[in-house]
Each structure stands twice: as structure tokens, then as C-alpha cells.
Amino acid sequence: MARMHSRRRGSSDSDKPVADEPPEWSDVDEDAIEERVVELADAGHSPSQIGLKLRDEGVQGTPVPDVSLATGKKVTEILEANDADPDLPEDLRNLMEQAIGLRDHMEANPTDYQNKRALQNTESKIRRLVNYYRGDELDEDFTYSHEDARELLE
């Protein structure tokens, strides 16, 4: 399948091994994992960063290879159940941060036409994601603007 804003094909990734149960060496309690997830969310980490920290550092010294296998829930589901979910979805937040950086660059370098195009593409992706999340994750009357994005992320 081709990429959204270019004519090139996407890169293929390797698939995760199929597993129905957590590995035998990982015997961490579900409640301990959920407590650690909420603790990391309160520290300001995004759901993907939480998964990486659990994989690398673990809970009580034991790494957690896959949160959904160990607990039966995804990281975002754990956060929602404990009222610790972020105000914006992670993919939308990342695109807004990218757009803010591109806009700052464009203000300093107004003749940089490649980055002008990159900003247009990024804002187009943001508008599509806002339409997708509107009503569920976002308010019904939410619309993207650069100024609002700056205020939301600060």
C-alpha cells in the first residue's frame, strides 16, 4: 500500500510472534502492572512510552513483554478504567506537536517550500484525525487551528 502523501510504497515491517499467553518467565501480578501503568501515566508518559518502560524496566524488577497478554487489557483501556487517560489521543497529539514545530520553522524560514508542503500535509492529516475522533474522543464542536493546538499542548 502506498503512503498517504507520496507515490512511494510503504516499508514492510516484521510481524509480532503469535502468542496466547504471557511467557513463563514473566509472572507479574495483574494488579501490580495496572498500578505501574497508572503511576507512569501520572508522571506524564504517553501510552506507547508506558509500554516501552514496562518492557525495559518492568514491574518489581521483572520485565513485562506484553501488557495485553499479561492483563487482558490494552494500556489505554487500563488508563480509561482508572480515569488517567490523556485528554487528546496520542497520534493526534504527536501530529499537533509536529505541526507546531513546522510552523515555527516556517516563521523563521519563509522560503522553505518543502517544509511548507510538509506543514500542509501534516495539517491535512490532523483534520482527518479530528473528523475521526470527533464525538468519541473529542467534543462535537472541536476544530483544529494552530492557535488552539498551541494552547492544548502547553
Coordinates of C-alpha atoms in Angstrom, one line a residue:
M1 CA 0.0 0.0 0.0
A2 CA 1.3 3.5 -0.9
R3 CA 2.0 6.2 1.6
M4 CA -0.6 8.9 2.0
H5 CA 1.3 12.0 0.6
S6 CA 3.9 10.4 -1.7
R7 CA 4.0 8.0 -4.6
R8 CA 6.4 5.6 -2.8
R9 CA 5.4 2.3 -1.3
G10 CA 5.4 1.9 2.4
S11 CA 8.1 -0.2 4.2
S12 CA 7.2 -3.6 5.3
D13 CA 7.6 -4.5 9.0
S14 CA 8.1 -7.8 10.7
D15 CA 5.1 -9.2 12.5
K16 CA 4.9 -9.9 16.2
P17 CA 5.1 -13.6 17.1
V18 CA 1.7 -15.0 17.8
A19 CA 1.2 -15.7 21.5
D20 CA -1.9 -16.6 23.5
E21 CA -0.3 -16.5 27.0
P22 CA 2.5 -14.4 28.6
P23 CA 5.9 -16.1 28.7
E24 CA 6.6 -18.5 31.6
W25 CA 9.4 -16.3 33.0
S26 CA 7.1 -13.3 33.3
D27 CA 4.9 -13.9 36.3
V28 CA 4.0 -10.3 37.3
D29 CA 0.7 -9.8 39.1
E30 CA -2.0 -8.0 37.0
D31 CA -2.8 -5.5 39.8
A32 CA 0.9 -4.5 40.0
I33 CA 1.0 -3.9 36.3
E34 CA -2.1 -1.8 36.4
E35 CA -0.7 0.2 39.3
R36 CA 2.5 0.8 37.5
V37 CA 0.7 1.9 34.3
V38 CA -1.4 4.5 36.2
E39 CA 1.8 5.6 38.1
L40 CA 3.6 6.2 34.8
A41 CA 0.6 8.0 33.3
D42 CA 0.5 10.3 36.3
A43 CA 4.2 11.0 35.7
G44 CA 3.3 12.3 32.2
H45 CA 4.2 9.4 30.0
S46 CA 2.2 8.5 26.8
P47 CA 0.7 5.1 26.4
S48 CA 3.4 4.0 24.0
Q49 CA 6.1 5.2 26.4
I50 CA 4.4 3.3 29.2
G51 CA 4.6 0.1 27.1
L52 CA 8.3 0.7 26.5
K53 CA 9.1 1.4 30.1
L54 CA 7.2 -1.8 31.2
R55 CA 9.1 -3.8 28.6
D56 CA 12.5 -2.3 29.6
E57 CA 12.2 -1.7 33.3
G58 CA 9.3 -3.9 34.2
V59 CA 7.4 -4.1 37.4
Q60 CA 9.2 -5.1 40.6
G61 CA 12.3 -5.9 38.5
T62 CA 10.5 -8.3 36.2
P63 CA 10.0 -7.1 32.6
V64 CA 6.5 -7.2 31.1
P65 CA 6.8 -8.2 27.4
D66 CA 3.2 -7.5 26.5
V67 CA 0.7 -5.7 28.7
S68 CA -2.3 -7.0 26.9
L69 CA -1.2 -10.6 27.3
A70 CA -0.4 -10.2 31.0
T71 CA -3.6 -8.3 31.9
G72 CA -6.1 -9.0 29.2
K73 CA -6.4 -5.2 28.6
K74 CA -4.5 -2.7 26.5
V75 CA -2.7 0.2 28.1
T76 CA -5.3 2.7 27.0
E77 CA -8.1 0.5 28.4
I78 CA -6.3 0.4 31.8
L79 CA -5.9 4.2 31.7
E80 CA -9.6 4.7 30.9
A81 CA -10.7 2.4 33.7
N82 CA -8.6 4.4 36.2
D83 CA -9.5 7.8 34.8
A84 CA -6.0 8.5 33.9
D85 CA -6.4 8.7 30.1
P86 CA -4.9 11.7 28.3
D87 CA -7.1 14.5 27.0
L88 CA -6.0 14.0 23.4
P89 CA -5.3 10.7 21.6
E90 CA -1.6 10.1 21.3
D91 CA -1.5 10.1 17.5
L92 CA -3.3 13.4 17.3
R93 CA -1.0 14.9 19.9
N94 CA 2.1 13.8 18.1
L95 CA 0.8 15.3 14.8
M96 CA 0.0 18.6 16.5
E97 CA 3.4 18.8 18.0
Q98 CA 4.9 18.2 14.6
A99 CA 2.7 20.9 13.0
I100 CA 3.7 23.4 15.7
G101 CA 7.4 22.7 15.1
L102 CA 6.9 23.0 11.3
R103 CA 5.0 26.3 11.7
D104 CA 7.8 27.7 14.0
H105 CA 10.3 26.7 11.3
M106 CA 8.3 28.4 8.6
E107 CA 8.1 31.6 10.6
A108 CA 11.9 31.7 10.8
N109 CA 12.4 30.4 7.2
P110 CA 9.5 31.7 5.0
T111 CA 11.1 30.5 1.7
D112 CA 11.4 26.9 2.7
Y113 CA 8.9 25.4 0.3
Q114 CA 9.5 21.8 1.2
N115 CA 8.6 22.4 4.8
K116 CA 5.6 24.5 3.7
R117 CA 4.4 21.4 1.8
A118 CA 5.2 19.2 4.8
L119 CA 3.1 21.5 7.1
Q120 CA 0.2 21.3 4.6
N121 CA 0.3 17.5 4.6
T122 CA 0.6 17.3 8.4
E123 CA -2.4 19.7 9.0
S124 CA -4.4 17.7 6.5
K125 CA -3.7 14.5 8.5
I126 CA -4.7 16.4 11.7
R127 CA -8.0 17.4 10.2
R128 CA -8.7 13.9 9.0
L129 CA -8.0 12.5 12.5
V130 CA -10.1 15.2 14.2
N131 CA -13.0 14.1 12.0
Y132 CA -12.4 10.5 13.0
Y133 CA -12.2 11.3 16.7
R134 CA -15.0 13.9 16.8
G135 CA -17.8 12.8 19.1
D136 CA -15.9 10.0 20.8
E137 CA -12.5 11.2 22.0
L138 CA -13.1 14.9 21.1
D139 CA -16.0 17.3 21.5
E140 CA -18.6 17.6 18.7
D141 CA -17.6 21.2 18.0
F142 CA -13.8 20.7 18.1
T143 CA -12.0 22.1 15.1
Y144 CA -8.3 22.3 14.5
S145 CA -6.5 25.6 14.4
H146 CA -2.8 26.3 15.0
E147 CA -3.5 28.6 18.0
D148 CA -5.8 26.1 19.7
A149 CA -3.2 23.3 19.2
R150 CA -0.5 25.5 20.9
E151 CA -2.8 26.1 23.8
L152 CA -3.8 22.5 24.2
L153 CA -0.2 21.3 24.2
E154 CA 1.1 23.8 26.7

